[in-house]
Amino acid sequence: GVIYEMKGLDNLERKLEKALKIKKAIIVSGNCDEDELALKDMGKTTAMYLRNIINDNQIIGITGGSTMAYVAEGMPDEKKKEGIVVIPARGGLGERVETQANIIAAKLAYKLGGSYKLLHMPDNIKQDDLKVMIKNPEIKEIIDMIKKIDILVFGMGRADVMARRRNLKEETINELLSRGAVAEAFGHYFDMKGNIVGEATTVGLSLADFNGIENVIGVGGGEGKAEAIISICSLKSNLVLITDEGAGRRILNLV
Ligand code: BG6
């Protein structure tokens, strides 16, 4: 029955926290790879967790992706705190419009009764153009705010899946994979041990910024993301992981 199941997941959460050496794991039932309901549930669960930890005048950073889109979707439409600002954590990463960090940040801000700032950056920009763009006062303002994020909510992806979704050249993808890339988060590609093996040319959150943020909520589910989740969790011990049963069980088989 339901109670038995809840206990089962509770047990799985504690095992996962131990195995991944992280602050907290929250697991929803199901497997996102097979069932969109699990993805929806993960979004809602993340929204409720976030709602409970927010304080007045905080800056919330969020990334793009379908998981984060469900976080904004799952947030109740009811103001909770004063002076909340929501910002995207990274610039253009080649997402479809509905899953762009800008759109998600704006939607989340609206739901929370706060305000938002957007980071207007073209996708796949050249290094030289990037250097010019970061001098733009509006872009600089957001980049400075990113350094002050109080709570970061971010999606985690598989390196191969994300590299393809971003239309990287086959050659670049192969190079990333040969360097052992298994995970992608906030525009960075990581190997199994959490070493950076590649980075998208855009601006925003760096790994150093990430390391300095007190509240970090990583969200990703589906069996297929197990390796990616292990990699990302190795980056930070005070991370809160929100995942599903499919990924959770697979991770425990791997570590
Ligand atoms: C992207 C983020 O928008 O979403 C990535 O920039 C993340 O860092 C990805 O890996 C996850 O996507 P999804 O659709 O699997 O939630």
Tab-separated table of C-alpha atoms and ligand atoms in Angstrom:
chain	number	residue	atom	x	y	z
A	1	GLY	CA	0.000	0.000	0.000
A	2	VAL	CA	0.864	3.666	-0.016
A	3	ILE	CA	2.443	3.745	3.430
A	4	TYR	CA	4.740	0.844	2.642
A	5	GLU	CA	5.768	2.539	-0.579
A	6	MET	CA	6.515	5.818	1.146
A	7	LYS	CA	8.696	4.006	3.650
A	8	GLY	CA	10.460	2.278	0.782
A	9	LEU	CA	11.383	5.557	-0.896
A	10	ASP	CA	12.400	7.053	2.417
A	11	ASN	CA	14.866	4.249	2.832
A	12	LEU	CA	16.111	4.742	-0.712
A	13	GLU	CA	16.614	8.462	-0.056
A	14	ARG	CA	18.815	7.806	2.992
A	15	LYS	CA	20.840	5.210	1.056
A	16	LEU	CA	21.319	7.632	-1.804
A	17	GLU	CA	22.476	10.450	0.499
A	18	LYS	CA	25.079	8.102	1.937
A	19	ALA	CA	26.231	6.673	-1.374
A	20	LEU	CA	26.513	10.087	-3.064
A	21	LYS	CA	27.728	11.911	0.078
A	22	ILE	CA	25.228	14.732	-0.320
A	23	LYS	CA	23.117	16.784	2.104
A	24	LYS	CA	19.708	15.558	1.011
A	25	ALA	CA	18.000	13.322	-1.534
A	26	ILE	CA	14.306	13.491	-2.371
A	27	ILE	CA	12.892	10.744	-4.586
A	28	VAL	CA	9.581	10.679	-6.419
A	29	SER	CA	8.160	7.365	-7.584
A	30	GLY	CA	8.414	6.225	-11.188
A	31	ASN	CA	10.929	6.692	-13.996
A	32	CYS	CA	10.959	9.869	-16.113
A	33	ASP	CA	12.385	7.999	-19.094
A	34	GLU	CA	9.148	6.048	-19.362
A	35	ASP	CA	6.577	8.283	-17.773
A	36	GLU	CA	6.141	12.022	-18.094
A	37	LEU	CA	4.073	11.977	-14.895
A	38	ALA	CA	7.239	11.284	-12.923
A	39	LEU	CA	8.834	14.376	-14.524
A	40	LYS	CA	5.803	16.445	-13.599
A	41	ASP	CA	5.904	15.101	-10.069
A	42	MET	CA	9.622	15.909	-9.758
A	43	GLY	CA	8.899	19.463	-10.904
A	44	LYS	CA	6.133	19.901	-8.363
A	45	THR	CA	8.218	18.373	-5.564
A	46	THR	CA	11.103	20.722	-6.415
A	47	ALA	CA	8.767	23.725	-6.487
A	48	MET	CA	7.415	22.871	-3.025
A	49	TYR	CA	10.905	22.328	-1.614
A	50	LEU	CA	12.065	25.650	-3.072
A	51	ARG	CA	9.002	27.474	-1.737
A	52	ASN	CA	9.781	26.270	1.760
A	53	ILE	CA	13.374	27.472	1.847
A	54	ILE	CA	12.971	30.902	0.197
A	55	ASN	CA	13.480	33.998	2.319
A	56	ASP	CA	12.685	37.660	1.637
A	57	ASN	CA	14.966	39.538	-0.769
A	58	GLN	CA	16.733	36.474	-2.126
A	59	ILE	CA	18.077	35.909	-5.614
A	60	ILE	CA	17.034	32.615	-7.175
A	61	GLY	CA	18.989	31.292	-10.151
A	62	ILE	CA	17.491	28.735	-12.519
A	63	THR	CA	18.656	26.912	-15.671
A	64	GLY	CA	16.707	25.772	-18.710
A	65	GLY	CA	15.485	22.339	-19.776
A	66	SER	CA	12.276	20.348	-19.601
A	67	THR	CA	12.779	19.465	-15.927
A	68	MET	CA	13.090	23.125	-14.925
A	69	ALA	CA	10.073	23.981	-17.088
A	70	TYR	CA	8.067	21.595	-14.886
A	71	VAL	CA	9.429	23.278	-11.754
A	72	ALA	CA	7.986	26.634	-12.857
A	73	GLU	CA	4.800	24.861	-13.946
A	74	GLY	CA	4.452	23.124	-10.579
A	75	MET	CA	4.909	26.276	-8.498
A	76	PRO	CA	1.648	27.450	-6.939
A	77	ASP	CA	0.531	30.879	-8.114
A	78	GLU	CA	0.671	32.593	-4.756
A	79	LYS	CA	3.062	35.215	-3.457
A	80	LYS	CA	5.072	34.003	-0.526
A	81	LYS	CA	7.973	36.364	0.183
A	82	GLU	CA	8.939	39.945	-0.525
A	83	GLY	CA	11.654	41.115	-2.868
A	84	ILE	CA	12.357	37.817	-4.644
A	85	VAL	CA	14.324	38.123	-7.897
A	86	VAL	CA	14.621	35.200	-10.307
A	87	ILE	CA	17.416	35.125	-12.903
A	88	PRO	CA	18.689	32.627	-15.477
A	89	ALA	CA	21.986	31.050	-14.399
A	90	ARG	CA	23.552	30.967	-17.880
A	91	GLY	CA	23.156	32.692	-21.231
A	92	GLY	CA	21.789	31.187	-24.453
A	93	LEU	CA	22.391	27.456	-24.655
A	94	GLY	CA	20.368	26.623	-27.733
A	95	GLU	CA	17.151	25.496	-26.095
A	96	ARG	CA	13.684	25.602	-27.663
A	97	VAL	CA	11.802	28.655	-26.501
A	98	GLU	CA	9.634	26.866	-23.892
A	99	THR	CA	12.659	25.379	-22.173
A	100	GLN	CA	14.915	28.448	-22.210
A	101	ALA	CA	16.189	29.612	-18.831
A	102	ASN	CA	14.911	33.165	-19.500
A	103	ILE	CA	11.334	32.031	-20.036
A	104	ILE	CA	11.433	29.709	-17.035
A	105	ALA	CA	12.908	32.438	-14.790
A	106	ALA	CA	10.167	34.874	-15.821
A	107	LYS	CA	7.427	32.306	-15.226
A	108	LEU	CA	8.809	31.330	-11.835
A	109	ALA	CA	9.112	34.990	-10.797
A	110	TYR	CA	5.517	35.582	-11.796
A	111	LYS	CA	4.313	32.585	-9.756
A	112	LEU	CA	6.284	33.717	-6.704
A	113	GLY	CA	5.079	37.312	-6.978
A	114	GLY	CA	8.661	38.470	-7.474
A	115	SER	CA	10.590	40.100	-10.286
A	116	TYR	CA	12.994	38.778	-12.893
A	117	LYS	CA	15.967	39.837	-14.949
A	118	LEU	CA	16.761	38.285	-18.306
A	119	LEU	CA	20.073	37.483	-19.918
A	120	HIS	CA	19.847	38.208	-23.628
A	121	MET	CA	22.553	36.242	-25.377
A	122	PRO	CA	22.648	34.641	-28.797
A	123	ASP	CA	23.406	30.905	-28.942
A	124	ASN	CA	26.767	29.494	-29.988
A	125	ILE	CA	28.497	32.865	-29.999
A	126	LYS	CA	32.183	33.314	-30.983
A	127	GLN	CA	34.739	33.863	-28.186
A	128	ASP	CA	35.651	37.346	-29.464
A	129	ASP	CA	32.034	38.489	-29.614
A	130	LEU	CA	31.533	37.143	-26.099
A	131	LYS	CA	34.285	39.421	-24.769
A	132	VAL	CA	32.485	42.417	-26.250
A	133	MET	CA	29.066	41.355	-24.993
A	134	ILE	CA	30.079	40.982	-21.347
A	135	LYS	CA	30.966	44.687	-21.334
A	136	ASN	CA	27.388	45.591	-22.181
A	137	PRO	CA	25.946	47.191	-18.988
A	138	GLU	CA	22.698	45.185	-19.031
A	139	ILE	CA	24.532	41.902	-19.455
A	140	LYS	CA	27.107	42.901	-16.854
A	141	GLU	CA	24.348	43.645	-14.354
A	142	ILE	CA	23.028	40.068	-14.615
A	143	ILE	CA	26.492	38.530	-14.576
A	144	ASP	CA	27.146	40.397	-11.307
A	145	MET	CA	23.821	39.196	-9.889
A	146	ILE	CA	24.682	35.599	-10.805
A	147	LYS	CA	27.634	35.895	-8.396
A	148	LYS	CA	25.119	36.652	-5.637
A	149	ILE	CA	22.618	33.830	-6.208
A	150	ASP	CA	21.205	32.610	-2.870
A	151	ILE	CA	19.386	29.560	-4.196
A	152	LEU	CA	20.245	27.755	-7.424
A	153	VAL	CA	17.839	25.280	-9.010
A	154	PHE	CA	19.380	23.478	-11.964
A	155	GLY	CA	18.754	20.634	-14.387
A	156	MET	CA	21.263	17.884	-15.049
A	157	GLY	CA	21.689	16.137	-18.354
A	158	ARG	CA	23.667	13.394	-20.052
A	159	ALA	CA	26.685	14.802	-21.895
A	160	ASP	CA	25.879	13.025	-25.173
A	161	VAL	CA	22.213	14.006	-25.117
A	162	MET	CA	22.946	17.650	-24.299
A	163	ALA	CA	25.764	17.957	-26.838
A	164	ARG	CA	23.424	16.704	-29.569
A	165	ARG	CA	20.549	18.877	-28.384
A	166	ARG	CA	22.890	21.860	-28.690
A	167	ASN	CA	23.849	20.857	-32.228
A	168	LEU	CA	27.552	20.609	-31.499
A	169	LYS	CA	29.633	19.292	-34.390
A	170	GLU	CA	30.028	15.501	-34.467
A	171	GLU	CA	33.785	16.051	-34.080
A	172	THR	CA	33.307	18.144	-30.913
A	173	ILE	CA	30.884	15.582	-29.486
A	174	ASN	CA	33.374	12.766	-30.075
A	175	GLU	CA	36.124	14.770	-28.441
A	176	LEU	CA	33.965	15.423	-25.374
A	177	LEU	CA	33.074	11.746	-25.115
A	178	SER	CA	36.671	10.631	-25.543
A	179	ARG	CA	37.547	12.871	-22.590
A	180	GLY	CA	35.020	10.882	-20.572
A	181	ALA	CA	32.133	13.366	-20.543
A	182	VAL	CA	29.067	11.811	-18.912
A	183	ALA	CA	27.245	14.819	-17.482
A	184	GLU	CA	26.211	18.326	-18.389
A	185	ALA	CA	25.024	21.054	-16.059
A	186	PHE	CA	24.910	24.865	-16.422
A	187	GLY	CA	26.827	24.718	-19.688
A	188	HIS	CA	29.693	22.614	-18.298
A	189	TYR	CA	30.518	19.045	-19.329
A	190	PHE	CA	31.900	16.753	-16.627
A	191	ASP	CA	33.482	13.302	-16.465
A	192	MET	CA	32.446	10.622	-13.969
A	193	LYS	CA	34.601	12.170	-11.230
A	194	GLY	CA	33.260	15.688	-11.710
A	195	ASN	CA	36.240	17.101	-13.647
A	196	ILE	CA	35.315	19.727	-16.263
A	197	VAL	CA	35.989	18.335	-19.748
A	198	GLY	CA	34.239	21.028	-21.790
A	199	GLU	CA	32.259	24.222	-21.593
A	200	ALA	CA	29.705	25.942	-23.815
A	201	THR	CA	30.690	29.380	-25.098
A	202	THR	CA	28.307	31.532	-23.153
A	203	VAL	CA	28.333	33.613	-19.994
A	204	GLY	CA	26.956	33.125	-16.511
A	205	LEU	CA	27.429	30.723	-13.645
A	206	SER	CA	30.929	29.250	-13.348
A	207	LEU	CA	31.936	26.209	-11.333
A	208	ALA	CA	33.552	28.549	-8.776
A	209	ASP	CA	30.260	30.465	-8.452
A	210	PHE	CA	28.427	27.154	-8.098
A	211	ASN	CA	30.766	26.050	-5.328
A	212	GLY	CA	30.081	29.229	-3.381
A	213	ILE	CA	26.267	29.018	-3.378
A	214	GLU	CA	24.744	27.951	-0.088
A	215	ASN	CA	21.553	26.385	-1.392
A	216	VAL	CA	21.904	24.274	-4.482
A	217	ILE	CA	19.078	22.063	-5.738
A	218	GLY	CA	19.954	19.684	-8.588
A	219	VAL	CA	17.051	18.009	-10.329
A	220	GLY	CA	17.147	15.131	-12.785
A	221	GLY	CA	15.457	11.792	-13.173
A	222	GLY	CA	15.174	8.762	-15.398
A	223	GLU	CA	17.427	5.717	-15.325
A	224	GLY	CA	19.445	7.078	-18.237
A	225	LYS	CA	20.672	10.031	-16.172
A	226	ALA	CA	22.182	7.853	-13.404
A	227	GLU	CA	25.849	8.412	-14.386
A	228	ALA	CA	25.250	12.118	-14.979
A	229	ILE	CA	23.722	12.472	-11.514
A	230	ILE	CA	26.635	10.655	-9.861
A	231	SER	CA	29.074	13.005	-11.598
A	232	ILE	CA	27.223	16.193	-10.631
A	233	CYS	CA	26.710	15.081	-7.036
A	234	SER	CA	30.465	14.642	-6.667
A	235	LEU	CA	30.865	18.409	-7.191
A	236	LYS	CA	29.320	19.573	-3.940
A	237	SER	CA	28.539	17.915	-0.617
A	238	ASN	CA	25.794	20.336	0.440
A	239	LEU	CA	23.790	19.599	-2.679
A	240	VAL	CA	20.111	18.705	-2.504
A	241	LEU	CA	19.191	16.128	-5.148
A	242	ILE	CA	15.659	15.690	-6.387
A	243	THR	CA	15.321	12.612	-8.568
A	244	ASP	CA	13.077	9.658	-9.331
A	245	GLU	CA	13.024	6.021	-8.333
A	246	GLY	CA	14.346	4.902	-11.739
A	247	ALA	CA	17.534	6.939	-11.408
A	248	GLY	CA	17.791	6.343	-7.661
A	249	ARG	CA	17.836	2.541	-7.915
A	250	ARG	CA	20.236	2.563	-10.853
A	251	ILE	CA	22.648	4.888	-9.016
A	252	LEU	CA	22.728	2.528	-6.038
A	253	ASN	CA	23.674	-0.306	-8.392
A	254	LEU	CA	26.533	1.759	-9.816
A	255	VAL	CA	28.192	3.248	-6.728
B	1	BG6	C1	19.417	22.637	-19.987
B	1	BG6	C2	20.435	23.076	-19.014
B	1	BG6	O1	18.599	23.696	-20.311
B	1	BG6	O2	18.691	21.556	-19.419
B	1	BG6	C3	21.359	21.940	-18.833
B	1	BG6	O3	21.139	24.193	-19.501
B	1	BG6	C4	20.641	20.685	-18.350
B	1	BG6	O4	22.385	22.322	-17.966
B	1	BG6	C5	19.448	20.399	-19.229
B	1	BG6	O5	21.522	19.597	-18.404
B	1	BG6	C6	18.536	19.301	-18.718
B	1	BG6	O6	17.469	19.152	-19.610
B	1	BG6	P1	16.203	18.249	-19.334
B	1	BG6	O7	15.294	18.557	-20.494
B	1	BG6	O8	16.677	16.847	-19.333
B	1	BG6	O9	15.627	18.699	-18.047
